[in-house]
PDB file of C-alpha atoms in Angstrom:
ATOM      1  CA  UNK Z 208       0.000   0.000   0.000  1.00 75.00           C
ATOM      2  CA  UNK Z 209       1.517   3.278  -1.144  1.00 79.00           C
ATOM      3  CA  UNK Z 210      -1.226   5.245   0.643  1.00 91.00           C
ATOM      4  CA  UNK Z 211      -1.733   8.760  -0.740  1.00 94.00           C
ATOM      5  CA  UNK Z 212       0.852   9.902  -3.262  1.00 95.00           C
ATOM      6  CA  UNK Z 213       1.363  13.380  -4.697  1.00 96.00           C
ATOM      7  CA  UNK Z 214       3.450  14.631  -7.582  1.00 96.00           C
ATOM      8  CA  UNK Z 215       5.432  16.755  -8.008  1.00 96.00           C
ATOM      9  CA  UNK Z 216       7.029  17.468  -4.620  1.00 94.00           C
ATOM     10  CA  UNK Z 217       8.211  20.907  -5.679  1.00 95.00           C
ATOM     11  CA  UNK Z 218       7.160  23.225  -8.496  1.00 96.00           C
ATOM     12  CA  UNK Z 219       7.980  26.768  -9.564  1.00 97.00           C
ATOM     13  CA  UNK Z 220       5.614  28.529 -11.949  1.00 96.00           C
ATOM     14  CA  UNK Z 221       5.449  31.929 -13.550  1.00 97.00           C
ATOM     15  CA  UNK Z 222       2.329  34.041 -13.179  1.00 97.00           C
ATOM     16  CA  UNK Z 223      -0.269  32.994 -15.723  1.00 97.00           C
ATOM     17  CA  UNK Z 224       1.043  29.482 -16.278  1.00 97.00           C
ATOM     18  CA  UNK Z 225      -1.191  26.487 -15.735  1.00 96.00           C
ATOM     19  CA  UNK Z 226      -0.383  23.163 -14.181  1.00 96.00           C
ATOM     20  CA  UNK Z 227      -1.905  20.072 -12.613  1.00 97.00           C
ATOM     21  CA  UNK Z 228      -1.031  18.678  -9.213  1.00 98.00           C
ATOM     22  CA  UNK Z 229      -1.497  14.941  -9.154  1.00 97.00           C
ATOM     23  CA  UNK Z 230      -2.969  12.922  -6.279  1.00 97.00           C
ATOM     24  CA  UNK Z 231      -3.592   9.199  -6.155  1.00 97.00           C
ATOM     25  CA  UNK Z 232      -4.619   6.739  -3.453  1.00 96.00           C
ATOM     26  CA  UNK Z 233      -4.649   2.937  -3.511  1.00 95.00           C
ATOM     27  CA  UNK Z 234      -6.899   2.351  -0.492  1.00 93.00           C
ATOM     28  CA  UNK Z 235     -10.210   2.391  -2.407  1.00 91.00           C
ATOM     29  CA  UNK Z 236     -11.279   5.467  -0.455  1.00 91.00           C
ATOM     30  CA  UNK Z 237     -14.522   7.176  -1.368  1.00 88.00           C
ATOM     31  CA  UNK Z 238     -13.590  10.626  -0.164  1.00 89.00           C
ATOM     32  CA  UNK Z 239     -10.702  12.744  -1.439  1.00 92.00           C
ATOM     33  CA  UNK Z 240      -9.859  16.353  -0.843  1.00 93.00           C
ATOM     34  CA  UNK Z 241      -7.325  19.097  -1.470  1.00 96.00           C
ATOM     35  CA  UNK Z 242      -6.048  21.534   1.124  1.00 95.00           C
ATOM     36  CA  UNK Z 243      -3.636  24.397   1.031  1.00 96.00           C
ATOM     37  CA  UNK Z 244      -1.405  25.255   3.959  1.00 94.00           C
ATOM     38  CA  UNK Z 245      -0.178  28.776   4.538  1.00 93.00           C
ATOM     39  CA  UNK Z 246       1.859  30.004   7.549  1.00 87.00           C
ATOM     40  CA  UNK Z 247      -0.363  30.782  10.524  1.00 84.00           C
ATOM     41  CA  UNK Z 248      -3.524  29.705   8.675  1.00 86.00           C
ATOM     42  CA  UNK Z 249      -3.683  25.980   9.301  1.00 87.00           C
ATOM     43  CA  UNK Z 250      -5.052  23.934   6.403  1.00 90.00           C
ATOM     44  CA  UNK Z 251      -7.927  25.226   4.312  1.00 92.00           C
ATOM     45  CA  UNK Z 252     -10.133  23.064   2.135  1.00 91.00           C
ATOM     46  CA  UNK Z 253     -10.037  23.852  -1.598  1.00 95.00           C
ATOM     47  CA  UNK Z 254     -12.205  21.141  -3.185  1.00 94.00           C
ATOM     48  CA  UNK Z 255     -13.405  17.722  -2.240  1.00 91.00           C
ATOM     49  CA  UNK Z 256     -14.958  14.680  -3.882  1.00 91.00           C
ATOM     50  CA  UNK Z 257     -17.348  12.117  -2.441  1.00 87.00           C
ATOM     51  CA  UNK Z 258     -16.859   9.645  -5.270  1.00 88.00           C
ATOM     52  CA  UNK Z 259     -16.046   9.319  -8.958  1.00 91.00           C
ATOM     53  CA  UNK Z 260     -17.823  12.037 -10.917  1.00 92.00           C
ATOM     54  CA  UNK Z 261     -18.844  14.054  -7.828  1.00 91.00           C
ATOM     55  CA  UNK Z 262     -16.941  17.112  -6.639  1.00 93.00           C
ATOM     56  CA  UNK Z 263     -17.744  20.176  -4.575  1.00 91.00           C
ATOM     57  CA  UNK Z 264     -16.126  23.392  -3.429  1.00 92.00           C
ATOM     58  CA  UNK Z 265     -14.486  23.939  -0.095  1.00 89.00           C
ATOM     59  CA  UNK Z 266     -13.530  27.127   1.697  1.00 88.00           C
ATOM     60  CA  UNK Z 267     -11.064  28.540  -0.873  1.00 94.00           C
ATOM     61  CA  UNK Z 268     -11.946  27.190  -4.362  1.00 95.00           C
ATOM     62  CA  UNK Z 269     -11.230  30.236  -6.530  1.00 95.00           C
ATOM     63  CA  UNK Z 270      -8.519  29.696  -9.140  1.00 95.00           C
ATOM     64  CA  UNK Z 271      -8.628  25.911  -8.854  1.00 97.00           C
ATOM     65  CA  UNK Z 272     -10.390  23.201 -10.781  1.00 96.00           C
ATOM     66  CA  UNK Z 273     -10.863  19.504 -10.000  1.00 97.00           C
ATOM     67  CA  UNK Z 274     -12.352  16.401 -11.541  1.00 95.00           C
ATOM     68  CA  UNK Z 275     -12.686  12.821 -10.384  1.00 96.00           C
ATOM     69  CA  UNK Z 276     -12.936  10.325 -13.215  1.00 95.00           C
ATOM     70  CA  UNK Z 277     -11.714   7.343 -11.174  1.00 95.00           C
ATOM     71  CA  UNK Z 278     -11.815   6.364  -7.508  1.00 94.00           C
ATOM     72  CA  UNK Z 279      -8.018   6.457  -7.313  1.00 96.00           C
ATOM     73  CA  UNK Z 280      -7.142   9.853  -8.809  1.00 97.00           C
ATOM     74  CA  UNK Z 281      -8.060  13.411  -7.889  1.00 97.00           C
ATOM     75  CA  UNK Z 282      -5.983  16.002  -9.778  1.00 98.00           C
ATOM     76  CA  UNK Z 283      -5.991  19.690  -8.893  1.00 98.00           C
ATOM     77  CA  UNK Z 284      -5.640  22.161 -11.761  1.00 97.00           C
ATOM     78  CA  UNK Z 285      -4.386  25.711 -11.526  1.00 96.00           C
ATOM     79  CA  UNK Z 286      -5.785  27.444 -14.585  1.00 92.00           C
ATOM     80  CA  UNK Z 287      -3.735  30.665 -14.463  1.00 96.00           C
ATOM     81  CA  UNK Z 288      -1.290  30.715 -11.589  1.00 96.00           C
ATOM     82  CA  UNK Z 289      -1.048  33.776  -9.345  1.00 97.00           C
ATOM     83  CA  UNK Z 290       1.506  34.630  -6.617  1.00 96.00           C
ATOM     84  CA  UNK Z 291      -1.313  34.267  -4.047  1.00 96.00           C
ATOM     85  CA  UNK Z 292      -1.365  30.564  -4.884  1.00 97.00           C
ATOM     86  CA  UNK Z 293       2.139  30.083  -3.521  1.00 97.00           C
ATOM     87  CA  UNK Z 294       1.535  27.499  -0.831  1.00 97.00           C
ATOM     88  CA  UNK Z 295       1.962  23.893   0.218  1.00 95.00           C
ATOM     89  CA  UNK Z 296      -0.799  21.677  -1.133  1.00 97.00           C
ATOM     90  CA  UNK Z 297      -1.955  18.503   0.562  1.00 95.00           C
ATOM     91  CA  UNK Z 298      -4.207  15.818  -0.802  1.00 96.00           C
ATOM     92  CA  UNK Z 299      -6.134  13.639   1.648  1.00 93.00           C
ATOM     93  CA  UNK Z 300      -8.475  10.674   1.495  1.00 92.00           C
ATOM     94  CA  UNK Z 301     -10.732   8.711   3.816  1.00 88.00           C
ATOM     95  CA  UNK Z 302     -12.908   5.645   3.522  1.00 85.00           C
ATOM     96  CA  UNK Z 303     -16.280   7.320   3.707  1.00 74.00           C
ATOM     97  CA  UNK Z 304     -17.393  10.924   3.567  1.00 60.00           C
ATOM     98  CA  UNK Z 305     -20.582  10.241   5.482  1.00 59.00           C
ATOM     99  CA  UNK Z 306     -18.754   8.765   8.453  1.00 54.00           C
ATOM    100  CA  UNK Z 307     -17.275  11.936   9.827  1.00 57.00           C
ATOM    101  CA  UNK Z 308     -15.245  10.098  12.403  1.00 63.00           C
ATOM    102  CA  UNK Z 309     -13.123   8.530   9.687  1.00 75.00           C
ATOM    103  CA  UNK Z 310      -9.404   9.212   9.760  1.00 81.00           C
ATOM    104  CA  UNK Z 311      -8.096  11.272   6.883  1.00 85.00           C
ATOM    105  CA  UNK Z 312      -4.840  10.093   5.316  1.00 90.00           C
ATOM    106  CA  UNK Z 313      -2.610  12.815   3.947  1.00 92.00           C
ATOM    107  CA  UNK Z 314      -0.111  12.802   1.120  1.00 94.00           C
ATOM    108  CA  UNK Z 315       3.403  14.248   1.569  1.00 92.00           C
ATOM    109  CA  UNK Z 316       2.512  17.581  -0.018  1.00 94.00           C
ATOM    110  CA  UNK Z 317       3.482  19.672  -3.038  1.00 96.00           C
ATOM    111  CA  UNK Z 318       5.370  22.899  -2.413  1.00 95.00           C
ATOM    112  CA  UNK Z 319       4.356  25.406  -5.109  1.00 97.00           C
ATOM    113  CA  UNK Z 320       5.964  28.772  -5.740  1.00 97.00           C
ATOM    114  CA  UNK Z 321       4.444  31.227  -8.213  1.00 97.00           C
ATOM    115  CA  UNK Z 322       6.740  34.041  -9.335  1.00 96.00           C
TER     116      UNK Z 322
ATOM    117  CA  UNK V1282     -20.835  26.159  11.606  1.00 73.00           C
ATOM    118  CA  UNK V1283     -17.864  24.485  13.205  1.00 81.00           C
ATOM    119  CA  UNK V1284     -14.662  26.181  14.276  1.00 89.00           C
ATOM    120  CA  UNK V1285     -11.470  25.455  16.171  1.00 93.00           C
ATOM    121  CA  UNK V1286      -9.265  27.748  18.232  1.00 96.00           C
ATOM    122  CA  UNK V1287      -5.789  26.715  19.230  1.00 96.00           C
ATOM    123  CA  UNK V1288      -4.962  29.013  22.086  1.00 96.00           C
ATOM    124  CA  UNK V1289      -1.182  29.121  21.651  1.00 95.00           C
ATOM    125  CA  UNK V1290       0.715  29.588  18.403  1.00 95.00           C
ATOM    126  CA  UNK V1291       3.970  28.457  20.064  1.00 97.00           C
ATOM    127  CA  UNK V1292       4.691  26.375  23.162  1.00 98.00           C
ATOM    128  CA  UNK V1293       8.211  25.883  24.506  1.00 98.00           C
ATOM    129  CA  UNK V1294       9.111  23.110  26.949  1.00 97.00           C
ATOM    130  CA  UNK V1295      12.236  21.420  28.197  1.00 97.00           C
ATOM    131  CA  UNK V1296      12.879  17.773  27.475  1.00 97.00           C
ATOM    132  CA  UNK V1297      11.337  15.617  30.196  1.00 97.00           C
ATOM    133  CA  UNK V1298       8.701  18.182  31.258  1.00 98.00           C
ATOM    134  CA  UNK V1299       4.946  17.920  30.580  1.00 98.00           C
ATOM    135  CA  UNK V1300       3.340  19.141  27.383  1.00 98.00           C
ATOM    136  CA  UNK V1301      -0.041  20.901  27.194  1.00 98.00           C
ATOM    137  CA  UNK V1302      -1.436  22.107  23.854  1.00 98.00           C
ATOM    138  CA  UNK V1303      -4.811  23.785  24.180  1.00 98.00           C
ATOM    139  CA  UNK V1304      -7.754  23.531  21.804  1.00 97.00           C
ATOM    140  CA  UNK V1305     -11.312  24.844  22.011  1.00 97.00           C
ATOM    141  CA  UNK V1306     -13.961  23.997  19.466  1.00 94.00           C
ATOM    142  CA  UNK V1307     -17.398  25.115  18.402  1.00 91.00           C
ATOM    143  CA  UNK V1308     -19.888  22.747  16.818  1.00 82.00           C
ATOM    144  CA  UNK V1309     -23.650  22.606  16.443  1.00 74.00           C
ATOM    145  CA  UNK V1310     -23.628  18.831  16.487  1.00 74.00           C
ATOM    146  CA  UNK V1311     -21.783  16.105  18.339  1.00 77.00           C
ATOM    147  CA  UNK V1312     -18.360  16.435  16.775  1.00 83.00           C
ATOM    148  CA  UNK V1313     -15.455  14.185  16.065  1.00 86.00           C
ATOM    149  CA  UNK V1314     -12.176  15.744  17.142  1.00 90.00           C
ATOM    150  CA  UNK V1315      -8.668  14.965  15.997  1.00 92.00           C
ATOM    151  CA  UNK V1316      -5.093  15.940  16.703  1.00 96.00           C
ATOM    152  CA  UNK V1317      -2.640  15.750  13.820  1.00 95.00           C
ATOM    153  CA  UNK V1318       1.116  16.280  13.963  1.00 96.00           C
ATOM    154  CA  UNK V1319       3.315  17.649  11.209  1.00 93.00           C
ATOM    155  CA  UNK V1320       7.075  17.314  11.414  1.00 92.00           C
ATOM    156  CA  UNK V1321       9.161  19.749   9.356  1.00 87.00           C
ATOM    157  CA  UNK V1322       8.663  19.319   5.613  1.00 81.00           C
ATOM    158  CA  UNK V1323       6.454  16.293   6.146  1.00 84.00           C
ATOM    159  CA  UNK V1324       2.786  15.464   5.703  1.00 86.00           C
ATOM    160  CA  UNK V1325       0.259  15.230   8.517  1.00 91.00           C
ATOM    161  CA  UNK V1326      -0.003  12.189  10.755  1.00 92.00           C
ATOM    162  CA  UNK V1327      -2.942  11.334  12.995  1.00 92.00           C
ATOM    163  CA  UNK V1328      -2.051  11.391  16.696  1.00 95.00           C
ATOM    164  CA  UNK V1329      -5.466  10.539  18.115  1.00 94.00           C
ATOM    165  CA  UNK V1330      -9.181  11.033  17.618  1.00 89.00           C
ATOM    166  CA  UNK V1331     -12.356  11.343  19.679  1.00 89.00           C
ATOM    167  CA  UNK V1332     -15.539   9.878  18.239  1.00 80.00           C
ATOM    168  CA  UNK V1333     -18.086   9.972  21.098  1.00 74.00           C
ATOM    169  CA  UNK V1334     -16.770   6.943  22.934  1.00 74.00           C
ATOM    170  CA  UNK V1335     -14.429   7.369  25.927  1.00 83.00           C
ATOM    171  CA  UNK V1336     -13.734  11.012  26.722  1.00 89.00           C
ATOM    172  CA  UNK V1337     -10.061  10.334  27.496  1.00 94.00           C
ATOM    173  CA  UNK V1338      -8.364   9.334  24.285  1.00 94.00           C
ATOM    174  CA  UNK V1339      -4.911   7.804  24.086  1.00 95.00           C
ATOM    175  CA  UNK V1340      -2.824   8.273  20.971  1.00 94.00           C
ATOM    176  CA  UNK V1341       0.564   7.414  19.609  1.00 94.00           C
ATOM    177  CA  UNK V1342       3.900   8.351  21.192  1.00 94.00           C
ATOM    178  CA  UNK V1343       2.427   8.814  24.680  1.00 96.00           C
ATOM    179  CA  UNK V1344       0.029  11.624  23.801  1.00 97.00           C
ATOM    180  CA  UNK V1345      -3.515  11.784  25.108  1.00 97.00           C
ATOM    181  CA  UNK V1346      -6.420  14.210  24.995  1.00 97.00           C
ATOM    182  CA  UNK V1347      -9.563  14.687  27.034  1.00 94.00           C
ATOM    183  CA  UNK V1348     -12.878  15.708  25.511  1.00 93.00           C
ATOM    184  CA  UNK V1349     -14.721  18.102  27.840  1.00 93.00           C
ATOM    185  CA  UNK V1350     -18.112  18.982  26.432  1.00 90.00           C
ATOM    186  CA  UNK V1351     -18.943  21.491  29.170  1.00 91.00           C
ATOM    187  CA  UNK V1352     -15.769  23.434  28.387  1.00 93.00           C
ATOM    188  CA  UNK V1353     -15.837  22.715  24.614  1.00 93.00           C
ATOM    189  CA  UNK V1354     -12.183  21.752  24.920  1.00 96.00           C
ATOM    190  CA  UNK V1355      -9.945  18.996  23.604  1.00 96.00           C
ATOM    191  CA  UNK V1356      -6.511  19.700  25.046  1.00 98.00           C
ATOM    192  CA  UNK V1357      -3.523  17.539  24.106  1.00 98.00           C
ATOM    193  CA  UNK V1358      -1.110  16.396  26.812  1.00 98.00           C
ATOM    194  CA  UNK V1359       1.995  14.303  27.265  1.00 98.00           C
ATOM    195  CA  UNK V1360       3.647  13.632  30.635  1.00 97.00           C
ATOM    196  CA  UNK V1361       7.235  13.967  29.451  1.00 97.00           C
ATOM    197  CA  UNK V1362       8.420  15.725  26.293  1.00 97.00           C
ATOM    198  CA  UNK V1363      11.005  14.199  24.004  1.00 96.00           C
ATOM    199  CA  UNK V1364      13.160  16.045  21.502  1.00 96.00           C
ATOM    200  CA  UNK V1365      11.429  14.155  18.691  1.00 95.00           C
ATOM    201  CA  UNK V1366       8.090  15.741  19.731  1.00 97.00           C
ATOM    202  CA  UNK V1367       9.187  19.077  18.273  1.00 97.00           C
ATOM    203  CA  UNK V1368       6.676  19.672  15.468  1.00 97.00           C
ATOM    204  CA  UNK V1369       3.511  21.548  14.593  1.00 95.00           C
ATOM    205  CA  UNK V1370       0.259  20.225  16.019  1.00 97.00           C
ATOM    206  CA  UNK V1371      -3.203  20.773  14.576  1.00 95.00           C
ATOM    207  CA  UNK V1372      -6.526  20.377  16.332  1.00 96.00           C
ATOM    208  CA  UNK V1373      -9.296  19.447  13.902  1.00 92.00           C
ATOM    209  CA  UNK V1374     -13.089  19.243  14.220  1.00 89.00           C
ATOM    210  CA  UNK V1375     -15.572  17.428  12.030  1.00 83.00           C
ATOM    211  CA  UNK V1376     -19.303  17.345  12.715  1.00 70.00           C
ATOM    212  CA  UNK V1377     -20.916  16.170   9.501  1.00 62.00           C
ATOM    213  CA  UNK V1378     -23.415  19.007   9.819  1.00 56.00           C
ATOM    214  CA  UNK V1379     -23.832  19.359   6.071  1.00 55.00           C
ATOM    215  CA  UNK V1380     -24.441  15.648   5.677  1.00 55.00           C
ATOM    216  CA  UNK V1381     -20.909  15.247   4.509  1.00 60.00           C
ATOM    217  CA  UNK V1382     -17.878  15.362   6.708  1.00 63.00           C
ATOM    218  CA  UNK V1383     -15.633  18.361   6.290  1.00 73.00           C
ATOM    219  CA  UNK V1384     -12.646  19.028   8.448  1.00 82.00           C
ATOM    220  CA  UNK V1385     -11.969  22.402  10.011  1.00 87.00           C
ATOM    221  CA  UNK V1386      -8.371  22.909  11.119  1.00 91.00           C
ATOM    222  CA  UNK V1387      -7.009  25.105  13.845  1.00 94.00           C
ATOM    223  CA  UNK V1388      -4.148  27.385  12.910  1.00 94.00           C
ATOM    224  CA  UNK V1389      -1.603  25.130  14.552  1.00 94.00           C
ATOM    225  CA  UNK V1390       0.653  25.159  17.614  1.00 96.00           C
ATOM    226  CA  UNK V1391       4.389  24.882  17.150  1.00 96.00           C
ATOM    227  CA  UNK V1392       5.943  22.804  19.928  1.00 97.00           C
ATOM    228  CA  UNK V1393       9.572  23.622  20.657  1.00 97.00           C
ATOM    229  CA  UNK V1394      11.539  21.219  22.861  1.00 97.00           C
ATOM    230  CA  UNK V1395      14.857  22.288  24.353  1.00 97.00           C
ATOM    231  CA  UNK V1396      17.483  19.961  25.852  1.00 95.00           C
TER     232      UNK V1396
END
């Protein structure tokens, strides 16, 4: 079991560029989500998915796009990168979205810098 | 709406002395509560969770937390700090109010351990 994997680990973009952060899990988890972590802010939810084909917005969705075509993968797309999107991005998954006591498993993170 | 307040942004202790990291929460429903730890440049790891069973919850590495509904608190403690405990700690609440579980993170407490 690889758990939750994220690629790349580091990325530098120029303003206006687009890119996709990859997230995959091999635990057959229903629920996947993306967070961003900024100093002194904790983690904030960007988007989440409760299953293949179903996504919804979190607290800070602007500038980001997601899709979920398979149970395993949940990519996060930055359409036109801005310096305000400089952050560390974490993907997480859990067995069931409706069981709110479920443990979330986090990937190792992607550190993104937008110049 | 749910929210979490971690009362200290930084806590400094000496090795071998007790650790207390404070967390207060707000939730309209019976919540699940979690503590996660993040070591430098790493992902988040679950320390422990409360899910409406025993109010005193034991976690990994000697940490424990007590759920006090009357005080809306979920403070994290450890009897004796170790150098390897130096990390950032996040208190997290989830109440499934919307029908789906969403996590709300505190802003984090950095634990510094001196020899």
